[in-house]
Coordinates of C-alpha atoms and ligand atoms in Angstrom, one line a residue:
X1 CA 0.0 0.0 0.0
X2 CA 1.3 3.5 -0.9
X3 CA 2.5 5.4 2.1
X4 CA 0.3 8.4 1.2
X5 CA -2.9 6.5 1.1
X6 CA -5.3 7.6 3.9
X7 CA -6.3 5.3 6.6
X8 CA -9.7 6.3 8.0
X9 CA -10.5 6.1 11.6
X10 CA -13.6 4.1 10.6
X11 CA -14.6 2.8 7.2
X12 CA -18.4 2.3 7.2
X13 CA -18.8 2.8 3.4
X14 CA -16.8 -0.4 2.5
X15 CA -18.7 -2.5 5.0
X16 CA -22.0 -1.3 3.6
X17 CA -20.9 -1.9 0.0
X18 CA -20.4 -5.6 0.9
X19 CA -23.9 -5.8 2.3
X20 CA -25.6 -3.5 -0.3
X21 CA -27.8 -6.1 -2.0
X22 CA -29.1 -7.5 1.3
X23 CA -29.8 -4.0 2.7
X24 CA -31.5 -2.8 -0.5
X25 CA -33.8 -5.9 -0.3
X26 CA -34.9 -4.8 3.1
X27 CA -35.6 -1.3 1.9
X28 CA -37.6 -2.7 -1.0
X29 CA -39.6 -5.0 1.2
X30 CA -40.5 -2.0 3.5
X31 CA -41.5 0.1 0.5
X32 CA -43.7 -2.7 -1.0
X33 CA -45.4 -3.6 2.3
X34 CA -45.4 0.0 3.7
X35 CA -44.4 -1.6 7.0
X36 CA -42.5 1.4 8.4
X37 CA -43.6 1.4 12.0
X38 CA -43.6 -1.7 14.3
X39 CA -44.5 -5.0 12.6
X40 CA -42.5 -8.3 12.0
X41 CA -39.2 -6.7 11.1
X42 CA -39.0 -5.1 14.5
X43 CA -40.3 -8.2 16.4
X44 CA -37.9 -10.5 14.6
X45 CA -34.9 -8.3 15.3
X46 CA -36.0 -8.0 19.0
X47 CA -36.2 -11.7 19.4
X48 CA -32.9 -12.4 17.7
X49 CA -31.0 -9.7 19.5
X50 CA -32.3 -10.8 22.9
X51 CA -31.0 -14.3 22.1
X52 CA -27.7 -12.9 21.1
X53 CA -27.4 -11.1 24.5
X54 CA -28.5 -14.1 26.5
X55 CA -31.6 -12.4 27.8
X56 CA -35.3 -13.0 27.5
X57 CA -36.6 -9.6 26.4
X58 CA -35.5 -6.9 23.9
X59 CA -37.4 -3.8 23.2
X60 CA -36.3 -1.8 20.2
X61 CA -36.2 2.0 20.7
X62 CA -35.1 5.0 18.7
X63 CA -31.6 5.5 20.2
X64 CA -29.2 4.4 22.9
X65 CA -30.1 7.6 24.8
X66 CA -33.8 6.7 24.9
X67 CA -32.8 3.1 25.8
X68 CA -31.1 4.4 29.0
X69 CA -33.9 6.8 29.8
X70 CA -36.6 4.2 29.3
X71 CA -34.7 1.5 31.2
X72 CA -34.3 3.8 34.2
X73 CA -38.0 4.9 34.2
X74 CA -39.3 1.4 33.6
X75 CA -37.1 0.0 36.4
X76 CA -38.5 2.4 39.0
X77 CA -36.2 5.4 39.1
X78 CA -38.3 8.4 40.2
X79 CA -38.1 12.1 39.7
X80 CA -35.6 13.6 42.3
X81 CA -33.6 10.3 42.7
X82 CA -29.8 10.3 42.4
X83 CA -28.3 7.9 39.8
X84 CA -24.6 7.0 39.9
X85 CA -22.5 6.6 36.8
X86 CA -19.1 7.0 35.4
X87 CA -17.8 10.5 34.5
X88 CA -15.8 8.9 31.7
X89 CA -18.5 8.2 29.1
X90 CA -20.4 9.9 26.3
X91 CA -22.6 12.6 27.7
X92 CA -25.8 10.6 26.7
X93 CA -25.4 8.4 29.8
X94 CA -25.8 11.5 32.1
X95 CA -28.3 13.2 29.9
X96 CA -30.6 10.2 30.0
X97 CA -30.5 10.3 33.8
X98 CA -31.6 13.9 33.8
X99 CA -34.3 13.2 31.2
X100 CA -35.7 10.5 33.5
X101 CA -36.1 13.3 36.1
X102 CA -33.2 12.1 38.2
X103 CA -29.8 13.7 39.0
X104 CA -26.5 12.2 37.9
X105 CA -23.7 11.8 40.4
X106 CA -20.4 10.2 39.5
X107 CA -18.0 7.5 40.7
X108 CA -14.4 7.6 39.4
X109 CA -13.0 5.0 37.0
X110 CA -10.3 2.4 37.3
X111 CA -7.1 3.8 35.8
X112 CA -6.4 0.6 33.7
X113 CA -9.9 -0.4 32.4
X114 CA -11.5 3.1 32.3
X115 CA -14.7 1.6 33.6
X116 CA -16.3 2.3 37.0
X117 CA -14.0 1.5 39.9
X118 CA -16.0 -0.8 42.3
X119 CA -13.8 0.4 45.2
X120 CA -14.8 4.0 44.5
X121 CA -18.4 3.0 44.4
X122 CA -18.0 1.3 47.8
X123 CA -16.3 4.4 49.2
X124 CA -19.1 6.6 47.7
X125 CA -21.8 4.5 49.3
X126 CA -20.1 4.1 52.7
X127 CA -19.3 7.8 52.9
X128 CA -22.4 9.5 51.5
X129 CA -25.3 7.1 52.0
X130 CA -27.4 5.5 54.6
X131 CA -29.9 2.7 54.3
X132 CA -33.4 3.8 55.5
X133 CA -34.4 1.3 58.2
X134 CA -38.1 1.4 57.2
X135 CA -38.1 1.4 53.5
X136 CA -34.7 -0.2 52.8
X137 CA -34.0 2.7 50.4
X138 CA -30.5 4.0 50.0
X139 CA -30.5 7.7 51.0
X140 CA -28.0 10.4 50.2
X141 CA -27.1 11.8 53.6
X142 CA -26.5 15.4 52.5
X143 CA -29.6 15.9 50.3
X144 CA -32.0 13.3 51.8
X145 CA -32.7 12.1 48.2
X146 CA -32.9 8.5 47.3
X147 CA -30.0 6.9 45.5
X148 CA -31.9 4.5 43.4
X149 CA -29.7 3.2 40.6
X150 CA -26.2 2.8 39.3
X151 CA -25.2 2.7 35.6
X152 CA -21.9 1.0 34.9
X153 CA -20.7 1.9 31.4
X154 CA -19.1 -0.9 29.4
X155 CA -16.6 1.5 27.7
X156 CA -14.7 0.9 24.5
X157 CA -16.3 -2.6 24.1
X158 CA -15.2 -3.9 27.5
X159 CA -17.6 -4.6 30.4
X160 CA -17.2 -3.0 33.8
X161 CA -16.2 -5.4 36.6
X162 CA -19.7 -6.4 37.4
X163 CA -19.5 -8.8 40.3
X164 CA -18.5 -6.3 43.0
X165 CA -20.9 -3.7 41.5
X166 CA -23.8 -6.1 41.6
X167 CA -22.9 -7.1 45.1
X168 CA -22.8 -3.4 46.3
X169 CA -26.1 -2.8 44.5
X170 CA -27.7 -5.6 46.3
X171 CA -26.5 -4.4 49.7
X172 CA -27.6 -0.8 49.0
X173 CA -30.8 -1.7 47.1
X174 CA -29.7 -0.1 43.9
X175 CA -31.1 -0.8 40.4
X176 CA -28.4 -1.7 38.0
X177 CA -28.8 -0.5 34.4
X178 CA -25.9 -1.5 32.1
X179 CA -24.8 1.1 29.6
X180 CA -23.9 -1.4 26.9
X181 CA -24.0 1.1 24.1
X182 CA -20.4 0.3 23.1
X183 CA -20.3 -3.4 24.0
X184 CA -22.4 -5.6 21.7
X185 CA -21.2 -9.1 22.4
X186 CA -18.6 -8.3 25.0
X187 CA -18.4 -10.9 27.7
X188 CA -17.7 -10.9 31.5
X189 CA -16.5 -13.8 33.6
X190 CA -18.5 -13.8 36.7
X191 CA -16.4 -15.3 39.5
X192 CA -19.6 -15.5 41.6
X193 CA -21.4 -17.6 39.0
X194 CA -18.3 -19.2 37.6
X195 CA -19.3 -18.5 34.0
X196 CA -19.2 -16.0 31.2
X197 CA -22.1 -13.5 30.9
X198 CA -22.9 -11.3 27.9
X199 CA -22.9 -7.5 28.2
X200 CA -26.5 -6.5 28.7
X201 CA -27.6 -9.7 30.6
X202 CA -26.4 -8.8 34.1
X203 CA -28.3 -5.8 35.4
X204 CA -32.1 -5.2 35.8
X205 CA -31.9 -3.8 32.3
X206 CA -29.4 -2.7 29.7
X207 CA -29.2 -0.1 27.0
X208 CA -27.7 -0.6 23.5
X209 CA -27.1 2.0 20.9
X210 CA -27.0 1.1 17.2
X211 CA -25.6 4.4 16.1
X212 CA -24.0 3.6 12.7
X213 CA -20.4 3.4 14.0
X214 CA -21.1 0.9 16.7
X215 CA -20.1 -2.8 16.4
X216 CA -23.7 -3.4 15.4
X217 CA -24.8 -0.2 13.7
X218 CA -28.0 0.8 11.9
X219 CA -28.1 3.0 8.8
X220 CA -29.5 5.8 11.0
X221 CA -30.5 6.1 14.7
X222 CA -31.6 3.1 16.7
X223 CA -31.3 1.5 20.1
X224 CA -32.7 -1.3 22.3
X225 CA -33.4 -2.1 25.9
X226 CA -32.5 -5.7 27.0
X227 CA -33.9 -7.2 30.2
X228 CA -34.9 -10.5 31.8
X229 CA -37.7 -8.7 33.6
X230 CA -41.0 -9.0 31.7
X231 CA -42.6 -6.2 33.7
X232 CA -39.7 -3.8 32.8
X233 CA -40.0 -4.8 29.1
X234 CA -43.7 -4.1 29.2
X235 CA -43.2 -0.6 30.6
X236 CA -40.5 0.2 28.1
X237 CA -42.8 -0.9 25.3
X238 CA -45.4 1.6 26.6
X239 CA -42.9 4.4 27.2
X240 CA -41.6 4.1 23.6
X241 CA -45.1 4.3 22.3
X242 CA -46.9 7.2 24.0
X243 CA -47.8 5.2 27.1
X244 CA -50.1 2.9 25.2
X245 CA -50.3 -0.9 25.3
X246 CA -53.4 -0.8 23.1
X247 CA -53.8 1.7 20.4
X248 CA -55.3 5.0 21.7
X249 CA -55.7 3.7 25.3
X250 CA -52.9 5.4 27.2
X251 CA -51.9 4.2 30.7
X252 CA -49.3 6.9 31.1
X253 CA -47.6 9.7 29.2
X254 CA -44.9 8.2 27.1
X255 CA -42.7 9.2 24.2
X256 CA -42.3 8.8 20.5
X257 CA -39.3 6.5 20.9
X258 CA -39.9 3.5 18.7
X259 CA -37.4 1.6 16.7
X260 CA -37.9 2.3 13.0
X261 CA -38.9 -0.9 11.1
X262 CA -36.4 -0.3 8.2
X263 CA -33.6 0.1 10.8
X264 CA -34.7 -3.1 12.5
X265 CA -34.5 -4.8 9.1
X266 CA -31.0 -3.5 8.5
X267 CA -29.9 -4.6 12.0
X268 CA -31.4 -8.0 11.5
X269 CA -29.4 -8.3 8.3
X270 CA -26.2 -7.4 10.0
X271 CA -26.7 -9.3 13.3
X272 CA -25.5 -12.7 11.8
X273 CA -22.2 -11.1 11.0
X274 CA -21.6 -9.5 14.4
X275 CA -19.7 -12.4 16.1
X276 CA -17.2 -12.6 13.2
X277 CA -16.8 -8.8 13.1
X278 CA -16.1 -8.8 16.9
X279 CA -13.6 -11.7 16.4
X280 CA -11.9 -9.7 13.7
X281 CA -11.7 -6.7 16.0
X282 CA -10.2 -8.9 18.7
X283 CA -7.6 -10.1 16.3
X284 CA -6.7 -6.6 15.2
X285 CA -6.5 -5.5 18.8
X286 CA -4.2 -8.5 19.6
X287 CA -2.0 -7.6 16.6
X288 CA -1.8 -3.9 17.7
X289 CA -0.8 -5.2 21.1
X290 CA 2.0 -7.4 19.7
X291 CA 3.3 -4.8 17.3
X292 CA 3.2 -1.8 19.7
X293 CA 4.7 -3.7 22.6
X294 CA 7.6 -4.7 20.2
X295 CA 8.4 -1.0 19.6
X296 CA 9.8 1.3 22.3
X297 CA 6.8 3.5 22.0
X298 CA 6.1 3.8 25.7
X299 CA 2.3 3.9 25.0
X300 CA 0.0 2.5 27.5
X301 CA -2.0 -0.2 25.7
X302 CA -5.6 -1.3 26.4
X303 CA -5.8 -3.6 29.5
X304 CA -8.0 -6.6 29.2
X305 CA -8.4 -8.3 32.6
X306 CA -8.8 -12.1 32.8
X307 CA -12.5 -11.6 33.5
X308 CA -13.1 -9.8 30.2
X309 CA -13.5 -10.7 26.6
X310 CA -13.7 -7.3 25.0
X311 CA -15.1 -6.5 21.6
X312 CA -12.9 -3.4 20.9
X313 CA -15.5 -1.0 19.8
X314 CA -12.5 1.3 20.1
X315 CA -8.7 0.6 20.5
X316 CA -7.5 3.3 22.9
X317 CA -3.9 3.9 23.8
X318 CA -2.7 6.4 26.2
X319 CA 0.3 8.9 26.2
X320 CA 1.2 12.2 27.8
X321 CA 2.2 13.3 24.3
X322 CA -1.3 12.7 22.9
X323 CA -1.6 16.0 21.1
X324 CA 1.7 15.7 19.3
X325 CA 1.0 12.0 18.3
X326 CA -2.4 13.0 17.1
X327 CA -1.0 15.7 14.9
X328 CA 1.6 13.4 13.5
X329 CA -0.9 10.7 12.6
X330 CA -3.3 13.3 11.1
X331 CA -0.5 14.6 8.9
X332 CA 0.3 11.1 7.8
X333 CA -3.4 10.7 6.7
X334 CA -4.3 8.4 9.6
X335 CA -7.6 9.0 11.3
X336 CA -7.8 9.0 15.1
X337 CA -10.4 10.0 17.7
X338 CA -10.5 11.1 21.4
X339 CA -13.0 9.4 23.5
X340 CA -13.4 11.6 25.4
X341 CA -11.5 14.9 25.7
X342 CA -13.6 16.3 28.6
X343 CA -15.1 14.0 31.2
X344 CA -18.8 14.5 31.7
X345 CA -18.7 16.3 35.1
X346 CA -16.5 19.0 33.5
X347 CA -18.9 19.7 30.6
X348 CA -20.7 23.0 31.0
X349 CA -24.1 21.8 32.2
X350 CA -22.5 19.8 35.0
X351 CA -20.0 22.6 36.0
X352 CA -23.0 24.8 36.3
X353 CA -24.5 22.5 39.0
X354 CA -21.2 22.5 40.9
X355 CA -18.9 19.8 39.6
X356 CA -15.3 21.0 39.3
X357 CA -11.7 20.2 38.4
X358 CA -10.1 17.4 40.5
X359 CA -13.5 15.9 41.5
X360 CA -12.7 12.7 39.5
X361 CA -8.9 12.7 39.0
X362 CA -8.6 9.4 37.3
X363 CA -11.2 10.2 34.6
X364 CA -9.6 13.7 34.2
X365 CA -6.1 12.4 33.5
X366 CA -7.5 9.7 31.1
X367 CA -9.3 12.4 29.2
X368 CA -6.0 14.3 28.8
X369 CA -4.1 11.3 27.4
X370 CA -6.3 8.8 25.6
X371 CA -6.2 8.4 21.8
X372 CA -8.3 6.0 19.7
X373 CA -6.5 4.3 16.8
X374 CA -8.3 3.0 13.6
X375 CA -10.1 -0.2 14.2
X376 CA -12.9 -1.9 12.2
X377 CA -13.3 -5.4 10.7
X378 CA -12.0 -4.3 7.3
X379 CA -8.7 -2.8 8.6
X380 CA -5.9 -4.6 6.7
X381 CA -2.6 -5.8 8.2
X382 CA -0.8 -3.5 5.8
X383 CA -2.8 -0.5 7.1
X384 CA -2.1 -1.6 10.7
X385 CA 1.6 -1.9 10.0
X386 CA 1.6 1.7 8.7
X387 CA -0.2 3.0 11.8
X388 CA 2.3 1.3 14.0
X389 CA 5.3 2.4 11.9
X390 CA 4.1 6.1 12.2
X391 CA 3.8 5.7 16.0
X392 CA 7.3 4.1 16.2
X393 CA 8.7 6.9 14.0
X394 CA 7.0 9.5 16.2
X395 CA 8.6 8.0 19.3
X396 CA 12.0 8.0 17.7
X397 CA 11.6 11.7 16.9
X398 CA 10.6 12.4 20.5
X399 CA 13.6 10.5 21.7
X400 CA 15.8 12.5 19.4
X401 CA 14.3 15.7 20.8
X402 CA 14.8 14.4 24.3
X403 CA 18.4 13.6 23.7
X404 CA 19.1 17.0 22.3
X405 CA 17.0 19.0 24.8
X406 CA 16.5 16.9 28.0
X407 CA 14.6 19.8 29.7
X408 CA 12.1 20.1 26.9
X409 CA 10.2 16.9 28.1
X410 CA 10.7 17.3 31.8
Ligands
PLP1 C1 -21.5 4.9 26.2 C2 -22.7 5.5 25.4 N1 -23.8 5.7 26.0 C3 -24.9 6.2 25.4 C4 -24.8 6.4 24.0 C5 -26.0 7.0 23.3 O1 -26.4 6.3 22.2 P1 -27.2 7.0 21.0 O2 -26.2 7.9 20.3 O3 -27.7 5.9 20.2 O4 -28.3 7.8 21.6 C6 -23.6 6.2 23.3 C7 -23.5 6.5 21.9 O5 -22.6 7.0 21.4 C8 -22.5 5.7 24.1 O6 -21.3 5.5 23.5

């Protein structure tokens, strides 16, 4: 491959070219039957995706954000409650909490996995909360509000360490909603159950996004709630459809949050490929690991604990020289991303309600140093070699600068 050929951060066009005929057939079917809302395409996808996740219920909704909001509301989170989550996530996790009428509070992340640190969660609950003797509710001592739920985020395609989180949730009577928006097919080894569990099958409910760039992506907006709780699924079905279980009989106020039938058809077409795509992502990640640890790059590579089988939605390295490396890769025509440059608690809406610098130092330092390299099933070994060679050359140039001007890097 020519050195000047660009390597995109993500190549969705090639993937869709391969599936073009199958996807066009779905569109044609929808046009000919005029089945645009609900119907068999949605139901078939729901039943196949719930099976994929190892759960009994799937409710298709219009986005991952709505999936989190509906999962919270349907599981019993009330207006005024506090819901705990990670500050190192896409803002949608926290937005959905506010949209459900609750208030987000944060628990810092583990510095190696970037997911919620269970020890931090324990500290938060022990320091800030008390269990009400009468109701069994977990109350926030300072505000008196109920802390009703926790949302661990399975970031970059790797689950949070769920055993200790589930154990704390059971002690403190918290509802667990998994944010699995980046983790379709990721697996977690539960020491407690001595077995592997799929992302989305461990909490009261879980939210998935099918935003186009996800491991399983729609050709537009889409999401789903996964749960083993039939009552939660029933409430989500009503919430997504104006609060009705029967047309024009509304048991509550709901939303227009349904999964579009054409998107369901596209997702159903893609789902049989997902396991292979995930396997391919794992191979690419393993190869990055081998190649990058063979160079003297000094990059911190992704950490996959023994309890995790990650699906590498993103391949994220870490370096103090992130901005320089990003600039070099950009100049070389290599696409990168930063997920995420500002942790949620330091985004304006959360600063306005009192969050500030140093509140969550692990998330804050990660936000300053993480860099996502190209990863997608179609990334070729030659492209990968070029990414690694650019990084190695960058490091050599930094070493040269270091040997000439030692103080410059101090
Ligand atoms: C961790 C996380 N949570 C929630 C969302 C929201 O999903 P959507 O964009 O489908 O609303 C995303 C999507 O990017 C995400 O990555």
